[in-house]
JSON list of N, CA and C in Angstrom, two decimals:
[
{"chain": "A", "resi": 1, "resn": "UNK", "atom": "N", "xyz": [0.84, -1.18, 0.00]},
{"chain": "A", "resi": 1, "resn": "UNK", "atom": "CA", "xyz": [0.00, 0.00, 0.00]},
{"chain": "A", "resi": 1, "resn": "UNK", "atom": "C", "xyz": [0.89, 1.25, 0.00]},
{"chain": "A", "resi": 2, "resn": "UNK", "atom": "N", "xyz": [0.51, 2.23, -0.74]},
{"chain": "A", "resi": 2, "resn": "UNK", "atom": "CA", "xyz": [1.28, 3.47, -0.86]},
{"chain": "A", "resi": 2, "resn": "UNK", "atom": "C", "xyz": [0.87, 4.45, 0.23]},
{"chain": "A", "resi": 3, "resn": "UNK", "atom": "N", "xyz": [1.84, 5.09, 0.84]},
{"chain": "A", "resi": 3, "resn": "UNK", "atom": "CA", "xyz": [1.57, 6.10, 1.86]},
{"chain": "A", "resi": 3, "resn": "UNK", "atom": "C", "xyz": [1.12, 7.39, 1.19]},
{"chain": "A", "resi": 4, "resn": "UNK", "atom": "N", "xyz": [0.17, 8.11, 1.79]},
{"chain": "A", "resi": 4, "resn": "UNK", "atom": "CA", "xyz": [-0.26, 9.38, 1.20]},
{"chain": "A", "resi": 4, "resn": "UNK", "atom": "C", "xyz": [0.87, 10.42, 1.27]},
{"chain": "A", "resi": 5, "resn": "UNK", "atom": "N", "xyz": [0.89, 11.30, 0.31]},
{"chain": "A", "resi": 5, "resn": "UNK", "atom": "CA", "xyz": [1.90, 12.35, 0.24]},
{"chain": "A", "resi": 5, "resn": "UNK", "atom": "C", "xyz": [1.29, 13.63, 0.82]},
{"chain": "A", "resi": 6, "resn": "UNK", "atom": "N", "xyz": [2.01, 14.27, 1.71]},
{"chain": "A", "resi": 6, "resn": "UNK", "atom": "CA", "xyz": [1.55, 15.53, 2.32]},
{"chain": "A", "resi": 6, "resn": "UNK", "atom": "C", "xyz": [1.92, 16.68, 1.39]},
{"chain": "A", "resi": 7, "resn": "UNK", "atom": "N", "xyz": [0.93, 17.23, 0.72]},
{"chain": "A", "resi": 7, "resn": "UNK", "atom": "CA", "xyz": [1.17, 18.32, -0.23]},
{"chain": "A", "resi": 7, "resn": "UNK", "atom": "C", "xyz": [1.10, 19.70, 0.42]},
{"chain": "A", "resi": 8, "resn": "UNK", "atom": "N", "xyz": [0.72, 19.77, 1.69]},
{"chain": "A", "resi": 8, "resn": "UNK", "atom": "CA", "xyz": [0.56, 21.07, 2.33]},
{"chain": "A", "resi": 8, "resn": "UNK", "atom": "C", "xyz": [1.83, 21.92, 2.32]},
{"chain": "A", "resi": 9, "resn": "UNK", "atom": "N", "xyz": [3.01, 21.40, 2.63]},
{"chain": "A", "resi": 9, "resn": "UNK", "atom": "CA", "xyz": [4.21, 22.25, 2.59]},
{"chain": "A", "resi": 9, "resn": "UNK", "atom": "C", "xyz": [4.47, 22.84, 1.20]},
{"chain": "A", "resi": 10, "resn": "UNK", "atom": "N", "xyz": [4.30, 22.05, 0.18]},
{"chain": "A", "resi": 10, "resn": "UNK", "atom": "CA", "xyz": [4.52, 22.54, -1.19]},
{"chain": "A", "resi": 10, "resn": "UNK", "atom": "C", "xyz": [3.45, 23.56, -1.57]},
{"chain": "A", "resi": 11, "resn": "UNK", "atom": "N", "xyz": [2.22, 23.32, -1.17]},
{"chain": "A", "resi": 11, "resn": "UNK", "atom": "CA", "xyz": [1.13, 24.26, -1.47]},
{"chain": "A", "resi": 11, "resn": "UNK", "atom": "C", "xyz": [1.35, 25.59, -0.77]},
{"chain": "A", "resi": 12, "resn": "UNK", "atom": "N", "xyz": [1.81, 25.54, 0.47]},
{"chain": "A", "resi": 12, "resn": "UNK", "atom": "CA", "xyz": [2.10, 26.78, 1.21]},
{"chain": "A", "resi": 12, "resn": "UNK", "atom": "C", "xyz": [3.23, 27.56, 0.54]},
{"chain": "A", "resi": 13, "resn": "UNK", "atom": "N", "xyz": [4.27, 26.85, 0.12]},
{"chain": "A", "resi": 13, "resn": "UNK", "atom": "CA", "xyz": [5.40, 27.51, -0.55]},
{"chain": "A", "resi": 13, "resn": "UNK", "atom": "C", "xyz": [4.94, 28.17, -1.85]},
{"chain": "A", "resi": 14, "resn": "UNK", "atom": "N", "xyz": [4.14, 27.46, -2.63]},
{"chain": "A", "resi": 14, "resn": "UNK", "atom": "CA", "xyz": [3.63, 28.02, -3.88]},
{"chain": "A", "resi": 14, "resn": "UNK", "atom": "C", "xyz": [2.76, 29.24, -3.61]},
{"chain": "A", "resi": 15, "resn": "UNK", "atom": "N", "xyz": [1.89, 29.16, -2.60]},
{"chain": "A", "resi": 15, "resn": "UNK", "atom": "CA", "xyz": [1.03, 30.30, -2.25]},
{"chain": "A", "resi": 15, "resn": "UNK", "atom": "C", "xyz": [1.87, 31.51, -1.87]},
{"chain": "A", "resi": 16, "resn": "UNK", "atom": "N", "xyz": [2.94, 31.29, -1.12]},
{"chain": "A", "resi": 16, "resn": "UNK", "atom": "CA", "xyz": [3.83, 32.40, -0.75]},
{"chain": "A", "resi": 16, "resn": "UNK", "atom": "C", "xyz": [4.49, 33.02, -1.97]},
{"chain": "A", "resi": 17, "resn": "UNK", "atom": "N", "xyz": [4.89, 32.20, -2.92]},
{"chain": "A", "resi": 17, "resn": "UNK", "atom": "CA", "xyz": [5.51, 32.72, -4.15]},
{"chain": "A", "resi": 17, "resn": "UNK", "atom": "C", "xyz": [4.51, 33.53, -4.96]},
{"chain": "A", "resi": 18, "resn": "UNK", "atom": "N", "xyz": [3.30, 33.04, -5.08]},
{"chain": "A", "resi": 18, "resn": "UNK", "atom": "CA", "xyz": [2.27, 33.74, -5.85]},
{"chain": "A", "resi": 18, "resn": "UNK", "atom": "C", "xyz": [1.92, 35.07, -5.18]},
{"chain": "A", "resi": 19, "resn": "UNK", "atom": "N", "xyz": [1.80, 35.07, -3.87]},
{"chain": "A", "resi": 19, "resn": "UNK", "atom": "CA", "xyz": [1.49, 36.31, -3.14]},
{"chain": "A", "resi": 19, "resn": "UNK", "atom": "C", "xyz": [2.59, 37.35, -3.28]},
{"chain": "A", "resi": 20, "resn": "UNK", "atom": "N", "xyz": [3.81, 36.92, -3.53]},
{"chain": "A", "resi": 20, "resn": "UNK", "atom": "CA", "xyz": [4.95, 37.84, -3.63]},
{"chain": "A", "resi": 20, "resn": "UNK", "atom": "C", "xyz": [5.06, 38.53, -4.98]},
{"chain": "A", "resi": 21, "resn": "UNK", "atom": "N", "xyz": [4.26, 38.13, -5.95]},
{"chain": "A", "resi": 21, "resn": "UNK", "atom": "CA", "xyz": [4.32, 38.73, -7.29]},
{"chain": "A", "resi": 21, "resn": "UNK", "atom": "C", "xyz": [3.63, 40.10, -7.24]},
{"chain": "A", "resi": 22, "resn": "UNK", "atom": "N", "xyz": [4.35, 41.14, -7.64]},
{"chain": "A", "resi": 22, "resn": "UNK", "atom": "CA", "xyz": [3.79, 42.50, -7.70]},
{"chain": "A", "resi": 22, "resn": "UNK", "atom": "C", "xyz": [2.70, 42.60, -8.76]},
{"chain": "A", "resi": 23, "resn": "UNK", "atom": "N", "xyz": [1.71, 43.43, -8.50]},
{"chain": "A", "resi": 23, "resn": "UNK", "atom": "CA", "xyz": [0.66, 43.67, -9.48]},
{"chain": "A", "resi": 23, "resn": "UNK", "atom": "C", "xyz": [1.26, 44.14, -10.81]},
{"chain": "A", "resi": 24, "resn": "UNK", "atom": "N", "xyz": [2.30, 44.97, -10.73]},
{"chain": "A", "resi": 24, "resn": "UNK", "atom": "CA", "xyz": [2.94, 45.50, -11.94]},
{"chain": "A", "resi": 24, "resn": "UNK", "atom": "C", "xyz": [3.59, 44.40, -12.77]},
{"chain": "A", "resi": 25, "resn": "UNK", "atom": "N", "xyz": [3.96, 43.31, -12.15]},
{"chain": "A", "resi": 25, "resn": "UNK", "atom": "CA", "xyz": [4.63, 42.22, -12.85]},
{"chain": "A", "resi": 25, "resn": "UNK", "atom": "C", "xyz": [3.66, 41.36, -13.65]},
{"chain": "A", "resi": 26, "resn": "UNK", "atom": "N", "xyz": [2.37, 41.44, -13.37]},
{"chain": "A", "resi": 26, "resn": "UNK", "atom": "CA", "xyz": [1.40, 40.57, -14.02]},
{"chain": "A", "resi": 26, "resn": "UNK", "atom": "C", "xyz": [1.33, 40.77, -15.53]},
{"chain": "A", "resi": 27, "resn": "UNK", "atom": "N", "xyz": [1.65, 41.95, -16.00]},
{"chain": "A", "resi": 27, "resn": "UNK", "atom": "CA", "xyz": [1.61, 42.23, -17.44]},
{"chain": "A", "resi": 27, "resn": "UNK", "atom": "C", "xyz": [2.93, 41.89, -18.14]},
{"chain": "A", "resi": 28, "resn": "UNK", "atom": "N", "xyz": [3.94, 41.49, -17.39]},
{"chain": "A", "resi": 28, "resn": "UNK", "atom": "CA", "xyz": [5.25, 41.18, -17.97]},
{"chain": "A", "resi": 28, "resn": "UNK", "atom": "C", "xyz": [5.22, 39.86, -18.75]},
{"chain": "A", "resi": 29, "resn": "UNK", "atom": "N", "xyz": [6.08, 39.74, -19.76]},
{"chain": "A", "resi": 29, "resn": "UNK", "atom": "CA", "xyz": [6.11, 38.51, -20.55]},
{"chain": "A", "resi": 29, "resn": "UNK", "atom": "C", "xyz": [6.76, 37.35, -19.80]},
{"chain": "A", "resi": 30, "resn": "UNK", "atom": "N", "xyz": [6.48, 36.16, -20.27]},
{"chain": "A", "resi": 30, "resn": "UNK", "atom": "CA", "xyz": [7.14, 34.95, -19.78]},
{"chain": "A", "resi": 30, "resn": "UNK", "atom": "C", "xyz": [8.01, 34.43, -20.93]},
{"chain": "A", "resi": 31, "resn": "UNK", "atom": "N", "xyz": [8.81, 33.40, -20.70]},
{"chain": "A", "resi": 31, "resn": "UNK", "atom": "CA", "xyz": [9.59, 32.83, -21.81]},
{"chain": "A", "resi": 31, "resn": "UNK", "atom": "C", "xyz": [8.70, 32.31, -22.95]},
{"chain": "A", "resi": 32, "resn": "UNK", "atom": "N", "xyz": [7.45, 31.97, -22.64]},
{"chain": "A", "resi": 32, "resn": "UNK", "atom": "CA", "xyz": [6.50, 31.55, -23.68]},
{"chain": "A", "resi": 32, "resn": "UNK", "atom": "C", "xyz": [5.76, 32.78, -24.15]},
{"chain": "A", "resi": 33, "resn": "UNK", "atom": "N", "xyz": [5.95, 33.18, -25.39]},
{"chain": "A", "resi": 33, "resn": "UNK", "atom": "CA", "xyz": [5.39, 34.42, -25.92]},
{"chain": "A", "resi": 33, "resn": "UNK", "atom": "C", "xyz": [3.87, 34.49, -25.82]},
{"chain": "A", "resi": 34, "resn": "UNK", "atom": "N", "xyz": [3.21, 33.36, -25.68]},
{"chain": "A", "resi": 34, "resn": "UNK", "atom": "CA", "xyz": [1.76, 33.32, -25.62]},
{"chain": "A", "resi": 34, "resn": "UNK", "atom": "C", "xyz": [1.21, 33.88, -24.32]},
{"chain": "A", "resi": 35, "resn": "UNK", "atom": "N", "xyz": [1.99, 33.83, -23.24]},
{"chain": "A", "resi": 35, "resn": "UNK", "atom": "CA", "xyz": [1.48, 34.18, -21.92]},
{"chain": "A", "resi": 35, "resn": "UNK", "atom": "C", "xyz": [2.23, 35.31, -21.25]},
{"chain": "A", "resi": 36, "resn": "UNK", "atom": "N", "xyz": [1.49, 36.12, -20.48]},
{"chain": "A", "resi": 36, "resn": "UNK", "atom": "CA", "xyz": [2.09, 37.07, -19.56]},
{"chain": "A", "resi": 36, "resn": "UNK", "atom": "C", "xyz": [2.21, 36.36, -18.21]},
{"chain": "A", "resi": 37, "resn": "UNK", "atom": "N", "xyz": [2.86, 37.01, -17.25]},
{"chain": "A", "resi": 37, "resn": "UNK", "atom": "CA", "xyz": [2.96, 36.41, -15.92]},
{"chain": "A", "resi": 37, "resn": "UNK", "atom": "C", "xyz": [1.56, 36.17, -15.35]},
{"chain": "A", "resi": 38, "resn": "UNK", "atom": "N", "xyz": [0.68, 37.15, -15.50]},
{"chain": "A", "resi": 38, "resn": "UNK", "atom": "CA", "xyz": [-0.68, 37.02, -14.98]},
{"chain": "A", "resi": 38, "resn": "UNK", "atom": "C", "xyz": [-1.52, 36.01, -15.74]},
{"chain": "A", "resi": 39, "resn": "UNK", "atom": "N", "xyz": [-1.17, 35.73, -16.97]},
{"chain": "A", "resi": 39, "resn": "UNK", "atom": "CA", "xyz": [-1.95, 34.80, -17.78]},
{"chain": "A", "resi": 39, "resn": "UNK", "atom": "C", "xyz": [-1.48, 33.36, -17.69]},
{"chain": "A", "resi": 40, "resn": "UNK", "atom": "N", "xyz": [-0.33, 33.15, -17.07]},
{"chain": "A", "resi": 40, "resn": "UNK", "atom": "CA", "xyz": [0.20, 31.78, -16.95]},
{"chain": "A", "resi": 40, "resn": "UNK", "atom": "C", "xyz": [-0.46, 31.09, -15.77]},
{"chain": "A", "resi": 41, "resn": "UNK", "atom": "N", "xyz": [-1.48, 30.31, -16.04]},
{"chain": "A", "resi": 41, "resn": "UNK", "atom": "CA", "xyz": [-2.19, 29.59, -14.97]},
{"chain": "A", "resi": 41, "resn": "UNK", "atom": "C", "xyz": [-2.27, 28.15, -15.31]}
]
């Protein structure tokens, strides 16, 4: 039987990274020309 994986630490880290993005940065490009920072979901 496989043990469950605790995703909470990774989810908290990701949430902290997302919260740290400035509003001004959302319109900036990403390496993929199709998406801006705010559009990459």
